């Protein structure tokens, strides 16, 4: 079979080798200035690539689209990242005693435990409980404890079965040379921006009127000590990440905007299909939630948003799937995790990780960062004099208020308990047992003084106003003391300072009440959904899904073309000025100025009598539209993918291209209109 376009689909079909396609791709990327080898003048540097000018434009437009897709449309708070003064994460490693190959000690032990638990029929209950307990405590084990378990279980190197060394911890982060305070030990480049956002949770919770959900996002560079950064843009020391932390109440994991993605249909690869060697299933997200394939609605919402984002970029939806991670692949505190995998010439590449972690996740991270993440959700309940029982508002706020009138003669204090049936208390404790604990506080508020103007008028006549003003100006202590005297003796001596006299206030002249409030705070640790997008991997897949080869007009060679959507194309429009037609240069300047005013990026090409070579150069850059200035009256607009052209006036050219790029118009509509 003749390869007609050299696309990654032909690699998957078996008519082109992956090496041939990757060689073609890297050549096209270098010609178009998308990426270049880093420090290529130094021979001892491994094959590490970085973006060139065109690649940087692609990255910035992808991040701009991500920012609109998630930050603006979802009203997510964007926060910056900072340099932590301590290494936020260390990992235990072991070494093959003979080959020197390094392995993660905790991963080896975790894999061993899961393999044993999968053969539960051959395990006794005591041994199964031991493995489960070990998995729960895996990330808290010391070097000695890890080494003891590896030795006791006889765990060896996976590849060679050789003996492993004693475990030791290494810093997963890249350290910087800054040593000034407060970085006496040198700050570290953040491997994941999410790590410091848990420390911001309390502040964000308060800014959000003490309610959930709360979502924050961050975009930036991350750094990790990769052992083998040799797969181009897929594995690197430095990479761009876009992450979200969506905190929710563990009682309520619904999402108000789920209807917008409920009908999204995509390939999903649950654990059961993977375990029994079956294929991914195509399913609507609404059904995936109702059937229990996806843990909760908010998690499914982010799966749908990730699908829409990736397909909007130009990822082929038929080569995109969401695979559910096995328990052995997830962190111990996660209960469900889906990873967006994109099929390319080298196989399936993990690009987006969407994990759901219950309240244990926040608890574990809080211990590490020495910051309490217990957010107090105040529950208020109100009891009126003529009503009894509890009024639950939104299942969250419970308030109880009682007023003690002068007639009962009771002075309230902070230690007094409000009467409530045991049945009601049991009912509340049961309802909230799994979602937090109650902290109860009883407080006596400021006393309320209500003078009886009629009785005071009879007693003091013309001085009534002075006495009333003095009563209302009493301090809390004076009011409580008068309340005691009125309750015990029926009258109280009162100094009217503005009058300079001491008068007798009787119990029918003033009413003093004290409002006592019992507040219950529901203390819980929020659950979190964490979508994490590796921008470099997504862009690499975009390159593969967009590249194809087509014959040149001469037919003697192939031209590489990147089929980028206009939203992410590095250059949105090409302007071709004919070298031999100088009178048209003024029209070209007018068009370029109009494109700039419309916010359309362009590149100017000077063409000869024919424009075939310049067309090929623009197609190699993935420019979706081109304006050919060959007249002072009207010009041609060319579509990259079809090669068709339409004639429009000079004044309309920029607005037509702007409408095509923004998606307000389609090429077929333009062809029918002009």
XYZ file of C-alpha atoms in Angstrom:
674
model
C 0.000 0.000 0.000
C 1.379 3.385 -1.002
C 1.691 5.894 1.824
C -0.108 8.978 0.586
C 0.189 11.387 3.486
C 2.757 10.008 5.970
C 0.401 10.597 8.889
C 0.486 8.811 12.253
C -2.645 6.908 11.182
C -0.568 5.053 8.601
C 1.826 4.057 11.373
C -1.108 2.601 13.293
C -2.312 0.883 10.113
C 1.085 -0.768 9.679
C 2.012 0.776 6.330
C 4.645 3.079 7.837
C 7.110 2.438 10.646
C 7.100 4.656 13.707
C 10.776 5.484 13.157
C 10.056 6.738 9.643
C 7.190 8.882 10.841
C 9.132 10.340 13.785
C 12.023 11.177 11.478
C 9.599 12.987 9.161
C 7.988 14.770 12.111
C 11.268 15.967 13.630
C 12.431 17.206 10.235
C 9.207 19.172 9.777
C 9.469 20.614 13.297
C 13.025 21.779 12.711
C 12.237 23.285 9.303
C 9.274 25.173 10.753
C 11.272 26.339 13.809
C 8.893 24.559 16.190
C 11.580 23.020 18.375
C 15.324 22.618 18.473
C 17.799 20.502 20.460
C 18.821 22.180 23.709
C 22.530 23.063 24.019
C 23.245 21.209 20.782
C 26.793 22.588 20.708
C 27.660 20.476 23.771
C 28.182 16.862 22.849
C 27.684 15.444 26.351
C 24.100 16.749 26.710
C 21.418 14.108 26.001
C 18.690 14.602 23.420
C 16.677 17.307 25.147
C 14.494 19.590 23.047
C 13.134 23.054 23.665
C 10.680 25.260 21.789
C 11.836 27.556 19.035
C 9.975 30.719 18.017
C 7.056 28.975 16.278
C 6.766 26.383 19.032
C 6.544 29.101 21.671
C 3.642 30.632 19.748
C 1.896 27.251 19.761
C 2.446 26.862 23.511
C 1.148 30.341 24.318
C -2.000 29.803 22.245
C -2.645 26.392 23.807
C -2.320 27.918 27.285
C -4.562 30.822 26.268
C -7.227 28.358 25.146
C -6.801 26.356 28.373
C -7.170 29.533 30.403
C -10.409 30.417 28.617
C -11.728 26.847 28.708
C -11.170 26.312 32.429
C -10.354 29.552 34.259
C -12.759 32.026 32.651
C -15.696 29.784 31.787
C -15.600 28.011 35.161
C -14.808 31.058 37.327
C -11.738 29.406 38.809
C -9.327 31.478 40.909
C -5.846 31.573 39.400
C -2.896 31.660 41.801
C 0.865 31.873 41.227
C 3.466 29.352 42.318
C 6.338 30.100 44.677
C 9.691 28.624 45.597
C 9.363 26.527 48.761
C 12.223 26.989 51.258
C 12.326 23.229 51.863
C 12.200 20.297 49.512
C 8.475 19.496 49.418
C 8.940 15.881 48.443
C 11.526 13.148 48.806
C 11.196 9.682 47.358
C 12.757 6.393 48.512
C 14.889 4.585 45.941
C 16.846 1.347 45.786
C 19.604 0.303 43.418
C 20.264 -2.931 41.584
C 23.477 -4.155 43.232
C 24.927 -5.417 39.937
C 23.640 -3.159 37.158
C 23.253 0.051 39.174
C 19.716 0.666 37.901
C 17.552 2.721 40.272
C 13.969 1.894 41.259
C 11.364 3.522 43.478
C 11.348 1.479 46.680
C 7.761 2.375 47.586
C 6.533 1.478 44.094
C 8.193 -1.933 44.211
C 6.666 -2.663 47.603
C 3.248 -1.414 46.519
C 3.306 -3.541 43.365
C 4.297 -6.596 45.400
C 1.388 -6.087 47.831
C -1.159 -5.667 45.047
C 0.062 -8.779 43.256
C -0.347 -10.772 46.452
C -3.800 -9.342 47.150
C -4.951 -10.215 43.630
C -4.347 -13.849 44.577
C -6.591 -13.543 47.611
C -7.685 -17.162 47.380
C -4.201 -18.320 48.386
C -3.879 -15.807 51.253
C -5.161 -16.227 54.753
C -7.100 -13.392 56.370
C -4.197 -12.387 58.592
C -1.769 -12.031 55.683
C -4.290 -10.088 53.585
C -4.872 -7.688 56.486
C -1.102 -7.235 56.799
C -0.750 -6.250 53.126
C -3.718 -3.871 53.317
C -2.293 -2.212 56.421
C 1.079 -1.864 54.702
C -0.536 -0.163 51.706
C -2.307 2.306 53.971
C 0.950 3.245 55.709
C 3.197 2.964 52.656
C 4.027 6.671 52.318
C 4.875 7.053 56.002
C 7.504 4.283 56.184
C 11.097 5.157 57.031
C 14.171 3.918 55.181
C 14.706 1.151 57.728
C 11.080 0.006 57.574
C 11.096 -0.064 53.766
C 14.345 -2.017 53.733
C 13.005 -4.510 56.278
C 9.854 -5.196 54.245
C 11.800 -5.538 50.978
C 14.176 -8.005 52.618
C 11.457 -9.980 54.425
C 9.352 -10.367 51.279
C 12.360 -11.186 49.083
C 11.691 -8.400 46.582
C 14.324 -8.196 43.832
C 15.022 -5.993 40.803
C 12.134 -6.365 38.308
C 14.336 -6.639 35.216
C 17.243 -8.779 36.428
C 16.014 -10.362 39.693
C 19.242 -9.114 41.285
C 19.528 -8.124 44.944
C 18.517 -4.575 45.820
C 20.441 -2.100 47.950
C 19.264 -0.561 51.222
C 16.619 2.121 50.493
C 17.576 5.769 50.749
C 15.680 9.008 50.118
C 16.505 11.356 47.260
C 15.157 14.831 46.562
C 12.641 14.745 43.760
C 12.880 18.502 43.229
C 15.563 20.540 41.488
C 17.459 22.748 43.967
C 18.469 26.336 43.216
C 21.692 28.004 44.430
C 19.900 30.836 46.327
C 21.112 30.819 49.935
C 19.900 34.159 51.302
C 17.247 34.182 54.059
C 14.720 32.648 54.241
C 16.353 30.146 51.878
C 19.372 29.220 53.998
C 19.251 25.664 52.664
C 18.471 26.629 49.079
C 14.921 26.781 47.684
C 13.623 24.145 45.299
C 11.923 24.352 41.962
C 8.401 23.085 42.441
C 7.806 19.651 40.894
C 4.035 20.179 41.090
C 2.365 23.533 41.618
C -0.524 21.947 43.516
C 1.614 21.398 46.611
C 1.403 24.942 47.964
C -2.228 25.462 46.987
C -3.442 23.284 49.852
C -1.923 25.856 52.173
C -4.115 28.529 50.535
C -7.308 26.561 51.118
C -8.335 28.254 54.353
C -7.959 31.728 52.841
C -9.806 30.743 49.665
C -12.573 29.180 51.745
C -13.060 32.441 53.639
C -12.984 34.492 50.431
C -15.721 32.235 49.054
C -18.080 33.191 51.913
C -17.090 30.055 53.842
C -18.758 27.721 51.380
C -17.793 25.001 48.941
C -16.932 24.266 46.182
C -13.684 26.233 45.919
C -11.470 25.898 42.853
C -8.017 27.232 42.099
C -5.741 26.805 39.096
C -2.167 27.596 38.178
C -0.081 27.505 35.023
C 3.687 27.452 35.035
C 6.931 25.574 34.704
C 7.674 22.492 36.770
C 10.944 20.679 37.240
C 11.748 17.070 38.030
C 14.847 14.926 38.125
C 14.118 12.666 35.160
C 16.436 9.686 34.799
C 16.118 9.427 31.019
C 14.832 12.618 29.330
C 15.323 11.291 25.812
C 11.878 11.189 24.171
C 11.757 14.644 22.647
C 8.919 16.711 24.083
C 7.364 13.760 25.951
C 9.856 13.413 28.833
C 11.814 16.468 29.976
C 13.431 17.959 33.069
C 11.439 21.165 32.607
C 7.842 21.171 31.438
C 4.717 23.305 31.507
C 1.790 22.201 33.637
C -1.737 23.513 34.014
C -3.436 22.215 37.138
C -6.703 22.667 38.992
C -7.627 21.865 42.582
C -11.394 21.689 42.953
C -12.317 21.335 46.631
C -15.777 20.016 47.459
C -17.780 19.093 50.512
C -17.511 15.289 50.927
C -21.296 15.273 51.393
C -21.942 16.874 48.005
C -19.858 15.965 44.933
C -22.409 17.164 42.378
C -21.584 19.912 39.898
C -23.959 22.651 38.804
C -22.612 22.720 35.223
C -22.549 18.969 34.615
C -25.489 19.250 32.176
C -23.139 21.044 29.754
C -21.030 17.875 29.334
C -23.556 15.172 30.267
C -24.093 14.160 26.621
C -20.398 14.061 25.717
C -19.578 10.636 24.287
C -16.023 9.375 24.523
C -14.001 6.197 24.816
C -13.563 5.051 28.419
C -11.360 2.187 29.555
C -12.491 1.022 33.016
C -10.437 -1.352 35.147
C -12.668 -4.326 34.377
C -12.081 -3.995 30.627
C -8.340 -3.717 31.186
C -8.219 -6.642 33.596
C -9.928 -9.056 31.205
C -8.213 -7.842 28.031
C -11.279 -6.122 26.571
C -11.406 -2.939 24.511
C -12.379 0.541 25.607
C -16.104 1.284 25.563
C -17.763 4.317 24.012
C -20.165 5.789 26.526
C -21.968 9.015 27.377
C -20.728 10.650 30.586
C -24.220 10.810 32.078
C -24.460 7.020 31.799
C -20.935 6.583 33.149
C -21.980 8.379 36.345
C -25.335 6.628 36.716
C -23.741 3.192 36.214
C -21.015 3.913 38.760
C -18.154 3.737 36.249
C -17.044 7.222 37.317
C -17.091 7.868 41.067
C -18.966 11.168 41.109
C -20.456 13.933 38.996
C -17.683 16.501 39.523
C -15.036 14.006 38.409
C -17.099 13.232 35.293
C -17.506 16.956 34.637
C -13.749 17.444 34.440
C -13.430 14.393 32.185
C -15.936 16.022 29.837
C -14.159 19.383 29.976
C -10.822 17.710 29.225
C -12.372 15.920 26.233
C -13.790 19.159 24.833
C -10.497 20.987 25.372
C -8.369 18.335 23.659
C -10.681 17.939 20.669
C -10.896 21.722 20.329
C -7.097 21.763 20.065
C -7.203 19.342 17.158
C -6.745 15.974 18.865
C -8.573 13.238 16.952
C -11.409 12.039 19.204
C -11.180 8.539 17.708
C -7.639 8.291 19.094
C -8.450 9.683 22.535
C -9.545 7.617 25.513
C -9.890 7.963 29.272
C -8.320 5.051 31.110
C -9.126 4.303 34.734
C -6.004 3.700 36.761
C -5.602 0.508 38.760
C -5.352 0.804 42.515
C -1.643 0.016 42.250
C -1.142 3.071 40.003
C -2.856 5.557 42.296
C -1.741 7.257 45.469
C -3.088 5.562 48.623
C -5.393 8.481 49.391
C -7.039 8.516 45.917
C -10.226 6.547 45.333
C -10.661 7.112 41.593
C -8.388 8.411 38.866
C -8.794 8.718 35.104
C -6.009 9.562 32.712
C -6.563 10.999 29.235
C -4.430 8.988 26.824
C -3.792 10.059 23.240
C -2.754 7.485 20.674
C 0.313 8.450 18.652
C 2.923 6.681 16.555
C 4.696 5.372 19.674
C 1.500 4.179 21.382
C -0.768 5.682 24.010
C 0.673 8.747 25.768
C -0.668 9.909 29.137
C -1.421 13.633 28.877
C -4.050 14.535 31.489
C -4.477 13.068 34.958
C -7.793 13.601 36.773
C -7.755 12.228 40.324
C -10.414 12.231 43.024
C -9.179 12.121 46.593
C -11.454 12.091 49.648
C -10.723 13.957 52.855
C -7.692 11.784 53.694
C -5.726 13.537 50.948
C -5.998 16.924 52.630
C -5.183 15.339 55.969
C -1.993 13.733 54.663
C -0.806 16.909 52.975
C -1.666 18.981 56.028
C 0.630 16.857 58.151
C 3.467 17.327 55.682
C 3.069 21.089 55.419
C 2.281 21.584 59.133
C -0.819 23.577 58.201
C -4.250 22.606 59.528
C -6.721 22.344 56.698
C -9.756 21.758 58.918
C -12.277 24.258 57.606
C -15.093 25.082 60.004
C -18.501 25.117 58.457
C -20.787 26.912 60.871
C -24.105 25.211 61.398
C -26.905 27.428 62.697
C -30.258 26.522 64.070
C -32.974 28.879 65.235
C -35.574 28.143 67.905
C -38.455 30.544 68.259
C -40.454 30.876 71.483
C -43.582 29.415 69.981
C -41.817 26.602 68.131
C -39.838 23.606 69.178
C -37.459 21.215 67.449
C -34.656 21.824 64.935
C -34.752 23.777 61.696
C -32.127 22.504 59.220
C -31.118 25.062 56.602
C -29.320 23.710 53.509
C -28.227 20.733 55.597
C -25.292 22.847 56.688
C -26.180 25.785 58.921
C -27.787 25.034 62.269
C -28.620 27.919 64.625
C -30.309 27.892 67.961
C -31.184 31.084 69.824
C -33.187 31.500 73.008
C -34.115 34.662 74.868
C -34.347 34.773 78.651
C -36.811 37.389 79.800
C -36.648 39.270 83.052
C -39.574 37.303 84.423
C -37.649 34.035 84.702
C -34.864 35.675 86.695
C -32.095 33.456 85.298
C -28.595 34.747 84.559
C -26.986 32.888 81.658
C -23.352 31.888 81.489
C -21.086 30.136 78.993
C -21.327 26.764 80.707
C -25.096 26.420 80.675
C -26.629 23.805 78.385
C -29.754 24.406 76.390
C -32.464 21.858 76.894
C -32.901 19.539 73.968
C -34.243 16.025 73.732
C -31.759 13.200 73.485
C -33.596 11.960 70.447
C -32.779 15.166 68.543
C -29.087 15.008 69.482
C -28.787 11.405 68.334
C -30.459 12.282 65.055
C -27.947 15.044 64.263
C -24.909 13.003 65.241
C -26.026 10.103 63.065
C -26.719 12.299 60.035
C -23.254 13.879 60.077
C -21.187 11.006 61.433
C -19.452 10.173 58.151
C -18.908 13.738 56.984
C -17.355 15.515 59.932
C -17.630 16.121 63.638
C -19.469 18.773 65.614
C -17.827 21.303 67.907
C -20.417 22.968 70.142
C -20.001 26.390 71.755
C -22.468 28.264 73.981
C -22.063 32.020 74.338
C -24.039 34.694 76.200
C -24.428 37.744 73.994
C -24.935 41.390 74.924
C -28.022 42.041 77.088
C -30.915 43.874 75.475
C -32.411 46.804 77.472
C -35.997 47.861 76.673
C -37.181 50.836 78.829
C -40.926 51.158 79.545
C -41.503 54.786 78.580
C -45.003 54.966 80.104
C -43.943 53.862 83.598
C -40.776 55.963 83.495
C -42.843 58.991 82.460
C -45.141 58.598 85.459
C -42.162 58.238 87.825
C -39.799 60.939 86.522
C -42.048 63.209 84.460
C -39.804 65.879 82.867
C -36.598 63.888 83.434
C -37.922 60.808 81.616
C -35.714 61.337 78.544
C -32.508 61.624 80.622
C -33.269 58.396 82.519
C -34.085 56.457 79.324
C -30.835 57.588 77.646
C -28.836 56.531 80.710
C -30.518 53.103 80.801
C -29.733 52.500 77.133
C -26.107 53.587 77.687
C -25.471 51.012 80.439
C -22.511 48.673 80.081
C -22.957 44.909 79.868
C -21.905 44.485 83.511
C -24.302 47.191 84.744
C -27.210 45.704 82.816
C -26.576 42.183 84.165
C -26.267 43.548 87.723
C -29.562 45.445 87.393
C -31.186 42.299 85.954
C -30.104 40.332 89.053
C -31.434 43.020 91.430
C -34.759 43.242 89.626
C -35.158 39.484 89.675
C -34.356 39.137 93.390
C -35.658 42.369 94.974
C -37.980 43.888 92.388
C -36.027 47.149 92.233
C -32.509 48.461 91.699
C -30.601 51.643 92.521
C -29.342 53.383 89.362
C -27.016 56.378 89.005
C -28.106 58.779 86.251
C -24.750 60.432 85.576
C -26.018 63.203 83.322
C -28.515 64.188 86.040
C -26.183 63.581 88.974
C -28.765 61.645 90.984
C -29.338 58.054 92.057
C -32.866 56.856 91.307
C -34.784 53.678 91.993
C -35.680 51.556 88.956
C -38.507 49.083 89.526
C -39.098 45.867 87.599
C -42.035 47.355 85.664
C -39.911 50.249 84.334
C -37.412 48.264 82.222
C -37.168 44.871 80.560
C -33.654 43.357 80.358
C -33.155 40.159 78.369
C -30.079 38.191 77.439
C -29.834 36.257 74.205
C -27.905 33.041 74.430
C -26.701 31.255 71.296
C -25.498 27.755 70.816
C -23.398 27.333 67.690
C -22.266 24.066 66.240
C -19.380 23.950 63.818
C -19.129 20.999 61.489
C -15.435 20.312 61.141
C -14.474 18.278 58.103
C -11.709 17.871 55.585
C -12.762 18.649 52.009
C -12.444 16.239 49.133
C -10.472 17.366 46.098
C -10.565 16.688 42.350
C -7.186 17.374 40.742
C -6.969 17.627 36.934
C -3.363 18.013 35.779
C -2.466 18.799 32.149
C 1.051 18.192 30.816
C 1.217 20.827 28.090
C 4.329 19.465 26.348
C 2.808 16.026 25.890
C -0.432 17.497 24.598
C 1.466 19.639 22.088
C 3.544 16.638 20.994
C 0.335 14.702 20.306
C -1.065 17.754 18.514
C 1.983 17.782 16.243
C 1.480 14.108 15.387
C -2.276 14.397 14.849
C -1.880 17.510 12.672
C 1.006 16.493 10.406
C 0.490 14.984 6.992
C 2.431 15.022 3.722
C 1.011 15.956 0.347
C 2.623 16.086 -3.092
C 3.878 19.409 -4.378
C 2.467 20.909 -7.562
C 5.515 19.692 -9.444
C 4.817 16.208 -8.145
C 8.465 15.406 -7.529
C 8.483 15.909 -3.748
C 6.206 15.916 -0.717
C 5.323 18.966 1.340
C 4.745 18.674 5.068
C 1.542 20.323 6.293
C 0.379 20.934 9.864
C -3.412 20.941 10.023
C -3.669 23.149 13.136
C -7.086 24.573 14.038
C -7.117 28.384 13.726
C -7.450 28.768 17.515
C -4.004 27.267 18.147
C -2.158 27.969 14.900
C 1.171 29.718 15.627
C 0.481 32.213 12.832
C -3.132 32.939 11.957
C -2.719 34.502 8.537
C -0.096 34.857 5.812
C 0.048 37.978 3.627
C 1.585 37.440 0.192
C 2.859 40.571 -1.536
C 3.837 40.171 -5.180
C 7.406 41.358 -5.703
C 6.802 42.487 -9.279
C 3.648 44.523 -8.475
C 4.890 47.474 -6.429
C 1.647 49.504 -6.780
C -0.063 46.815 -4.710
C 2.296 47.246 -1.765
C 0.109 50.018 -0.330
C -2.858 47.630 -0.304
C -0.685 45.055 1.463
C 0.256 47.617 4.124
C -3.415 48.488 4.602
C -4.320 44.817 5.044
C -1.489 44.234 7.515
C -2.613 47.250 9.550
C -6.204 45.980 9.523
C -5.080 42.525 10.681
C -3.137 44.085 13.550
C -6.138 46.174 14.603
C -8.301 43.032 14.539
C -5.814 41.155 16.740
C -4.825 38.656 14.027
C -1.213 37.483 13.962
C 0.314 37.358 10.491
C 3.560 36.863 8.625
C 4.464 38.739 5.481
C 5.762 36.781 2.480
C 7.280 38.373 -0.608
C 6.351 36.207 -3.594
C 7.587 36.173 -7.161
C 5.507 35.518 -10.249
C 4.264 32.262 -8.718
C 3.300 31.621 -5.122
C 3.604 27.835 -4.952
C 6.828 27.860 -2.932
C 5.468 30.450 -0.501
C 2.250 28.453 -0.098
C 4.313 25.410 0.839
C 6.319 27.437 3.358
C 3.131 28.740 4.998
C 1.633 25.240 5.066
C 4.753 23.918 6.799
C 4.038 26.417 9.585
C 0.385 25.407 9.792
C -0.945 28.854 8.778
C -4.689 28.268 8.180
C -5.427 31.229 5.871
C -3.501 33.382 3.428
C -4.268 36.701 1.730
C -2.759 37.123 -1.743
C -2.445 40.817 -2.620
C -2.435 40.962 -6.418
C -4.670 43.986 -6.949
C -5.541 47.346 -5.417
C -9.272 46.568 -5.556
C -9.700 43.023 -4.352
C -7.535 40.174 -3.058
C -7.661 36.387 -2.777
C -8.091 34.487 0.488
C -6.732 30.927 0.437
C -7.734 28.055 2.712
C -4.816 25.841 3.776
C -6.616 22.492 3.930
C -8.628 22.624 0.714
C -6.387 24.959 -1.285
C -9.475 26.835 -2.529
C -9.561 30.616 -2.931
C -12.204 33.331 -2.845
C -12.030 36.956 -3.980
C -12.940 39.710 -1.519
C -12.412 43.453 -1.455
C -9.323 44.903 0.215
C -11.432 46.481 2.955
C -13.211 43.199 3.799
C -10.168 40.901 3.858
C -9.182 41.389 7.512
C -12.747 41.042 8.856
C -13.333 37.867 6.827
C -10.159 36.261 8.185
C -11.021 37.380 11.725
C -14.446 35.728 11.470
C -12.875 32.484 10.233
C -10.328 32.410 13.054
C -12.868 33.139 15.789
C -15.174 30.446 14.430
C -18.011 32.867 13.665
C -17.848 31.850 10.004
C -16.933 28.651 8.176
C -15.041 28.316 4.933
C -18.095 26.900 3.176
C -20.103 29.983 4.227
C -17.385 32.267 2.866
C -17.307 30.368 -0.430
C -21.078 30.716 -0.830
C -21.025 34.429 0.082
C -18.254 35.594 -2.255
